[in-house]
Short mmCIF file of C-alpha atoms and ligand atoms in Angstrom, two decimals:
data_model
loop_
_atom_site.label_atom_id
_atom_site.label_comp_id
_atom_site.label_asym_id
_atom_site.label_seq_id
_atom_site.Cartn_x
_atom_site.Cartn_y
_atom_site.Cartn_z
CA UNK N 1 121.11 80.19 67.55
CA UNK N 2 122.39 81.15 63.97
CA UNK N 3 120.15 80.44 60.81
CA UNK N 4 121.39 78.15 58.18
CA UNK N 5 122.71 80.53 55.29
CA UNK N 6 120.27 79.13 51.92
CA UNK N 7 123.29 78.95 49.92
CA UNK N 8 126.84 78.74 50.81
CA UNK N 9 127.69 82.60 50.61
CA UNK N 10 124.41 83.09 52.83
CA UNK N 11 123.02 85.23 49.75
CA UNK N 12 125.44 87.89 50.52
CA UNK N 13 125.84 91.13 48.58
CA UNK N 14 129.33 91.08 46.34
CA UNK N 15 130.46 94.52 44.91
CA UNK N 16 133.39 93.67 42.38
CA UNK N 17 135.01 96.75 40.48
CA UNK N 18 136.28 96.15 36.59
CA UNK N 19 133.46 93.83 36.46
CA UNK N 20 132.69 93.70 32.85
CA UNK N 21 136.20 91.40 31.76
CA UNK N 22 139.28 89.60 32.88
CA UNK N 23 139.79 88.77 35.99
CA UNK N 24 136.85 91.11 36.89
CA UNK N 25 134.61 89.19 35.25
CA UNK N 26 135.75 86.11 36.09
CA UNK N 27 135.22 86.59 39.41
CA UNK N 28 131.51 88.40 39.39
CA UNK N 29 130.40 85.43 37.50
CA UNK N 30 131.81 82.80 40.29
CA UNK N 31 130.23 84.56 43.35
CA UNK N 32 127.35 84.75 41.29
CA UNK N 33 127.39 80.61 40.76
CA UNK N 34 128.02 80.49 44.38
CA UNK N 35 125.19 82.13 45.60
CA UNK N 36 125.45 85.81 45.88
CA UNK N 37 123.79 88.75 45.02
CA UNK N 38 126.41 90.61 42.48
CA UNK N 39 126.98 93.74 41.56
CA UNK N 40 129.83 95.10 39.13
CA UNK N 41 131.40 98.10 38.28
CA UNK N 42 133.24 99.43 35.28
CA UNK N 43 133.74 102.50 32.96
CA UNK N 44 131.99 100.56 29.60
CA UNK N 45 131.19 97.29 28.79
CA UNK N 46 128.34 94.98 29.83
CA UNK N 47 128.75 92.36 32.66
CA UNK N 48 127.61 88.54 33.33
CA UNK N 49 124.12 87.75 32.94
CA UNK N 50 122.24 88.06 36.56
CA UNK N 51 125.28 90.53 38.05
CA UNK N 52 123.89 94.05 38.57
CA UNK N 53 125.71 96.36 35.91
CA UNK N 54 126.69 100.00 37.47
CA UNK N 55 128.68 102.36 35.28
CA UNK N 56 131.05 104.08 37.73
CA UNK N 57 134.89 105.13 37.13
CA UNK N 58 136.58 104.96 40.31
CA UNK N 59 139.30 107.76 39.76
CA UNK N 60 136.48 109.87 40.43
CA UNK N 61 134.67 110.21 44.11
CA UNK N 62 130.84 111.21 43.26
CA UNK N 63 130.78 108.42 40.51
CA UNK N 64 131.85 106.15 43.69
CA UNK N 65 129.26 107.58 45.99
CA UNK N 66 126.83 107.07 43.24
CA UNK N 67 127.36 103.32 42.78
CA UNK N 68 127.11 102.47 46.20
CA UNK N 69 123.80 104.51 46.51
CA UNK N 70 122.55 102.41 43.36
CA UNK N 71 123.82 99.13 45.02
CA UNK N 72 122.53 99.56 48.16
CA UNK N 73 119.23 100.26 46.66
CA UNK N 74 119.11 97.58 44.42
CA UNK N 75 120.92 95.02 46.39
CA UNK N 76 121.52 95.73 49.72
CA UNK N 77 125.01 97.09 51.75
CA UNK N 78 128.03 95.58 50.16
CA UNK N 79 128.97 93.17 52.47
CA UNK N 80 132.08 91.15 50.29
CA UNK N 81 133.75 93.98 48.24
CA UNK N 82 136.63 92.71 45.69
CA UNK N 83 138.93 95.97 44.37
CA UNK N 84 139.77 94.49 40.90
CA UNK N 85 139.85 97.32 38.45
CA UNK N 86 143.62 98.31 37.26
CA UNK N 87 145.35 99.89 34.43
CA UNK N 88 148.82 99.72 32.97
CA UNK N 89 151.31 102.43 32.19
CA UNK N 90 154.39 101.03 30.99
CA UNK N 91 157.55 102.77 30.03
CA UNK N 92 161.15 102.68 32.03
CA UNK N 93 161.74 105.01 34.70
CA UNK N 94 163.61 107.63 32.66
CA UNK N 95 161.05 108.29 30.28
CA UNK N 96 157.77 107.88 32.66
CA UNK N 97 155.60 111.06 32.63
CA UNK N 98 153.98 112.93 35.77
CA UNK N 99 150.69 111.63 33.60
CA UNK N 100 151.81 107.74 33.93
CA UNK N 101 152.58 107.73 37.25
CA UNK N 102 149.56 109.61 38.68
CA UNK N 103 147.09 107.43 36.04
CA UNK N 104 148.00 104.74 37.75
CA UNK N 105 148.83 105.60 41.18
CA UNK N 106 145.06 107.31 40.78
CA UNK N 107 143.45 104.22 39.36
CA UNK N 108 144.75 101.31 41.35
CA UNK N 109 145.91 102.72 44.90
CA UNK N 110 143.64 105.86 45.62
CA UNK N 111 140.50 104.23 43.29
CA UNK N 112 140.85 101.31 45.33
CA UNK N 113 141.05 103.45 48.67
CA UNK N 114 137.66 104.97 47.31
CA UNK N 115 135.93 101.83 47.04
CA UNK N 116 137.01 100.65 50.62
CA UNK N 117 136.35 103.68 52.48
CA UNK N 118 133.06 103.36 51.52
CA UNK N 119 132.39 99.86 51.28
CA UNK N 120 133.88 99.73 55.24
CA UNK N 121 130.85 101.46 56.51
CA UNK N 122 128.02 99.65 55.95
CA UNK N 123 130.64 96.55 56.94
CA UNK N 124 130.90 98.34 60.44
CA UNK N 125 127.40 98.88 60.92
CA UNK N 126 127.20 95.22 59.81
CA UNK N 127 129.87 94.22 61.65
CA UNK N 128 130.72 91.47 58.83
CA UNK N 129 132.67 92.30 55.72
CA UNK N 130 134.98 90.78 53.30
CA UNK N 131 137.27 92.62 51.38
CA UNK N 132 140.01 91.58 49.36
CA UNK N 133 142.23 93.53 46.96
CA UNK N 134 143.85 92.24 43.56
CA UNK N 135 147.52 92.54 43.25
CA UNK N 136 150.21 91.53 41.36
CA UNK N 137 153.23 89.22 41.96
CA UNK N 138 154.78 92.36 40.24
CA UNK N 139 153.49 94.31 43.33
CA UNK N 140 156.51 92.13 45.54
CA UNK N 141 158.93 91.31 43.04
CA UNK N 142 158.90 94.49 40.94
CA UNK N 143 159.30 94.62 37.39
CA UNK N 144 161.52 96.96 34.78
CA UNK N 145 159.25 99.38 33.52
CA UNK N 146 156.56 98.77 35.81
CA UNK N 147 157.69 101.75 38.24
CA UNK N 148 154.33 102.82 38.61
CA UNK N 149 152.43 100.29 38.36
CA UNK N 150 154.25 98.21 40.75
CA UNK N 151 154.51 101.11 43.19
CA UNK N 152 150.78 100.84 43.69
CA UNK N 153 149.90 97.55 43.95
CA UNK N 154 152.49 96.96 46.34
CA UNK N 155 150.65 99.96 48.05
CA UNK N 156 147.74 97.24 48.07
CA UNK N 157 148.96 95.04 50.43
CA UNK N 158 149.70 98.07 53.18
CA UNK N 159 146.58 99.19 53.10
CA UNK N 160 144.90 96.06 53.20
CA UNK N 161 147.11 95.03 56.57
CA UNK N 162 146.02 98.83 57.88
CA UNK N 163 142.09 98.00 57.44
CA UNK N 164 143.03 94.57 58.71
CA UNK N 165 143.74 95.93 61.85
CA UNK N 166 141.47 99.05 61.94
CA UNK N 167 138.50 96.71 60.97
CA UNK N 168 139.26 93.36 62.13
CA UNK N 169 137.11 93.54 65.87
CA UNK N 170 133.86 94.59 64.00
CA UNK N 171 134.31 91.07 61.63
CA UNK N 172 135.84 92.77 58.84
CA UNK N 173 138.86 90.67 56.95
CA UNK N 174 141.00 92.32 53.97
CA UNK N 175 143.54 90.39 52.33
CA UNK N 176 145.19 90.62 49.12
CA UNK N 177 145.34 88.31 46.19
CA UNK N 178 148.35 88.77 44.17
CA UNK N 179 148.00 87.06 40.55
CA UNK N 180 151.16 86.11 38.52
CA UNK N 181 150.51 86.16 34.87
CA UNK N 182 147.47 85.46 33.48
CA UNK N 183 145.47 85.33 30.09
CA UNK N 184 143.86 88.45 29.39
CA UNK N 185 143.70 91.57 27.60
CA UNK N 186 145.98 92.71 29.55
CA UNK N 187 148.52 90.15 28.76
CA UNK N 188 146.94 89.49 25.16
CA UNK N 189 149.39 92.23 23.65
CA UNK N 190 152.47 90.46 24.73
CA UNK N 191 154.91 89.09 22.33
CA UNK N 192 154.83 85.31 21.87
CA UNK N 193 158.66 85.50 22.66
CA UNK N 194 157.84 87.24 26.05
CA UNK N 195 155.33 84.85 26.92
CA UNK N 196 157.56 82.01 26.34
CA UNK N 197 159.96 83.94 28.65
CA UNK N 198 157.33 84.15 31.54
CA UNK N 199 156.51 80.31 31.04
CA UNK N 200 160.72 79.12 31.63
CA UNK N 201 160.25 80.85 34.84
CA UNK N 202 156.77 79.67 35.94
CA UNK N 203 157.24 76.55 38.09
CA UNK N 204 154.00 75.40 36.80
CA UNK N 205 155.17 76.25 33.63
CA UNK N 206 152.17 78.54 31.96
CA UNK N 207 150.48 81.41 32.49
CA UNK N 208 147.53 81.07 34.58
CA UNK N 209 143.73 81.34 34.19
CA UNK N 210 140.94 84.15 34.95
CA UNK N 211 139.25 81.22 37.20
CA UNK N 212 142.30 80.64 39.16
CA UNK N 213 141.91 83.94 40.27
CA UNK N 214 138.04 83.86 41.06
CA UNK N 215 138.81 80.68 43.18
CA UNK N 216 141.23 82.05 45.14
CA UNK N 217 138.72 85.11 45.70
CA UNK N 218 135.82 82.89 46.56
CA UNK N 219 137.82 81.16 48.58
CA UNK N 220 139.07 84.34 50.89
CA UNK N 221 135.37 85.71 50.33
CA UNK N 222 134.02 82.37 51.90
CA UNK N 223 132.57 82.19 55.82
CA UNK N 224 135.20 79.94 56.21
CA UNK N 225 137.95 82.21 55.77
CA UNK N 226 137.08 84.57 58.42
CA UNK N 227 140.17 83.77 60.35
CA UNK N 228 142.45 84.86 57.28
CA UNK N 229 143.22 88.37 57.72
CA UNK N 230 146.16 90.39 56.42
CA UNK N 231 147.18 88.13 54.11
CA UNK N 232 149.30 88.08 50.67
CA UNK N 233 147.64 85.00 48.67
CA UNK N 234 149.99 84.44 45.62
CA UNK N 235 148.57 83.18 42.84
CA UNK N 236 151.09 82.78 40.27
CA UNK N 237 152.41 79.09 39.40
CA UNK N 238 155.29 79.78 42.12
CA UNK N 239 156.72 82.80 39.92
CA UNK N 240 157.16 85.09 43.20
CA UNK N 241 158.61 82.22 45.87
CA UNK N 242 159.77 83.49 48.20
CA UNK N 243 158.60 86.98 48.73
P1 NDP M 301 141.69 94.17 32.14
O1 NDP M 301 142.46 95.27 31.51
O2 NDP M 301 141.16 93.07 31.31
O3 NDP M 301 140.50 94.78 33.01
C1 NDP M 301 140.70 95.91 33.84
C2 NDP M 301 139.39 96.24 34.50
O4 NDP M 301 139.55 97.43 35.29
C3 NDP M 301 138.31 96.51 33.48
O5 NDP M 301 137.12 95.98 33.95
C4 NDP M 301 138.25 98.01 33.46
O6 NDP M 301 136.97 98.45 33.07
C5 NDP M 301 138.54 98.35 34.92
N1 NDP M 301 139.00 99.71 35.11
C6 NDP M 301 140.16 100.24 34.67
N2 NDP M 301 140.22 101.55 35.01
C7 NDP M 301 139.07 101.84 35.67
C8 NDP M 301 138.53 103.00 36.26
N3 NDP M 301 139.18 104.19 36.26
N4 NDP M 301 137.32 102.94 36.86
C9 NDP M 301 136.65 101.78 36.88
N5 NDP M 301 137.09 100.62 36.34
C10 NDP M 301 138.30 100.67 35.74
O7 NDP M 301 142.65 93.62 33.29
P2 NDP M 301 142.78 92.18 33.98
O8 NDP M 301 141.47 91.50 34.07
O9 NDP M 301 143.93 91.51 33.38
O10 NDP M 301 143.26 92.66 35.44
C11 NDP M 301 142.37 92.82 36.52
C12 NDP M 301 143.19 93.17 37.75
O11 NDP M 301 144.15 92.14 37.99
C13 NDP M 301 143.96 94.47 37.61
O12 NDP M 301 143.97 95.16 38.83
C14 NDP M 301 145.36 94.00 37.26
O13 NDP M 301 146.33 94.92 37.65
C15 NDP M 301 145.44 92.71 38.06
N6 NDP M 301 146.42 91.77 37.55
C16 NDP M 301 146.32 91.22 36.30
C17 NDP M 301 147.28 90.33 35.86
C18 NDP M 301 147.21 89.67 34.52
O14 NDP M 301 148.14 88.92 34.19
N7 NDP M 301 146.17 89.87 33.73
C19 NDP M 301 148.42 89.96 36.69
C20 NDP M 301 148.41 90.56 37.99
C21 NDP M 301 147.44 91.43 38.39
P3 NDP M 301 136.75 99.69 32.05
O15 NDP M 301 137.98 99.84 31.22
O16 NDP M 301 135.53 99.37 31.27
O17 NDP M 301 136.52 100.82 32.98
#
């Protein structure tokens, strides 16, 4: 007979990387309200009151070990781990440097292979994990000037199917959340002009929320999503339809 989780996540222990704003943030401080223990990562910055703060850039491998020693310790083994952190590097393909590409490529696809390698095994010893990787709509429908950064968050979603398989008879889901455009610092420096742009062809006709994004997370983080594996969860006013 199973015990009754005390809260709806069952107190579990959330690990989510780029932690301390955006969509990051957003989404520590909903698992958080919903009951588990949360830990975030970043390179600076401070994080939601109650999340456990761990500085930790994940372009580099001992600074990943590291935070996952300090977690474990403090917290427990990650068993729900949400790959969030991301930069940008935009310029159009003919001028894009070696040093753009690999930034990125280093930061979103291999950081985010760092942080689920090692998540994965206390997951398989646990044989229960959650782990779901943040996207872009610009991941499936591309985007001029975006070569890079497209490049590896489309990366995202093949190696989330890969650990989908690999993982999925010891209870471990991954699935992908793919965001359209949404209000943060990351979108803060577009032009008005551009942003009016985006919102002609949004169905829903704005750009979206940090919380839209944490629901959707919670959501795929949830015990009742443990028959959702493999899965692209756009969430991006219908901008990407289709793909
Ligand atoms: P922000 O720029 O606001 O936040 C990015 C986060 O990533 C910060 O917490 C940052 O922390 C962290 N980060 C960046 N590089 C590293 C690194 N090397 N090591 C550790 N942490 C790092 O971005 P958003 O909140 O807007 O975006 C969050 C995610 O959502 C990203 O993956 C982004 O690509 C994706 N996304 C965002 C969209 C949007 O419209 N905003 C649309 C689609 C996808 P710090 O700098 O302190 O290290």
């Amino acid at each position: 007979m199973s015990t009754a989780p005390e809260t709806p996540s069952g107190g579990r222990v959330a690990l989510v990387t780029g932690g301390n704003r955006g969509i990051g943030r957003a989404i520590a401080a909903r698992l958080l309200a919903d009951g588990y223990r949360v830990a975030a990562t970043s390179r600076n910055g401070d994080v939601p009151e109650g999340v456990l703060g761990v500085p930790c850039d994940i372009t580099d491998q001992e600074q990943v070990e590291a935070a996952f020693a300090t977690i474990e310790k403090e917290l427990g083994p990650v068993e729900v781990l949400v790959a969030n952190a991301g930069i940008t590097r935009d310029t159009l393909l003919m001028r894009m440097k070696d040093d753009d590409w690999d930034a990125v490529i280093d930061t979103n696809l291999t950081g985010t292979f760092r942080v689920v390698r090692r998540a994965s095994r206390g997951m398989m010893k646990a044989r229960f994990g959650r782990i779901v990787l943040i996207s872009s709509v610009v991941g499936l429908l591309g985007s001029a000037g975006q070569v890079n950064y497209a490049a590896s968050k489309s990366g995202l979603v093949g190696m989330a199917r890969s650990v989908a398989r690999e993982l999925g008879s010891r209870g471990v889901t991954a699935n992908v959340v793919a965001p359209g455009f949404i209000s943060t610092d990351m979108t803060d420096s577009l032009s008005d002009d551009l942003v009016a742009k985006y919102n002609a062809q949004i169905p829903v006709g704005h750009l979206g929320a940090v919380d839209d994004i944490a629901n959707a997370v919670a959501f795929l983080a949830g015990d009742g999503a443990g028959y959702i594996s493999g899965a692209v969860l756009p969430v991006d006013g219908g901008l990407g339809m289709g793909h």
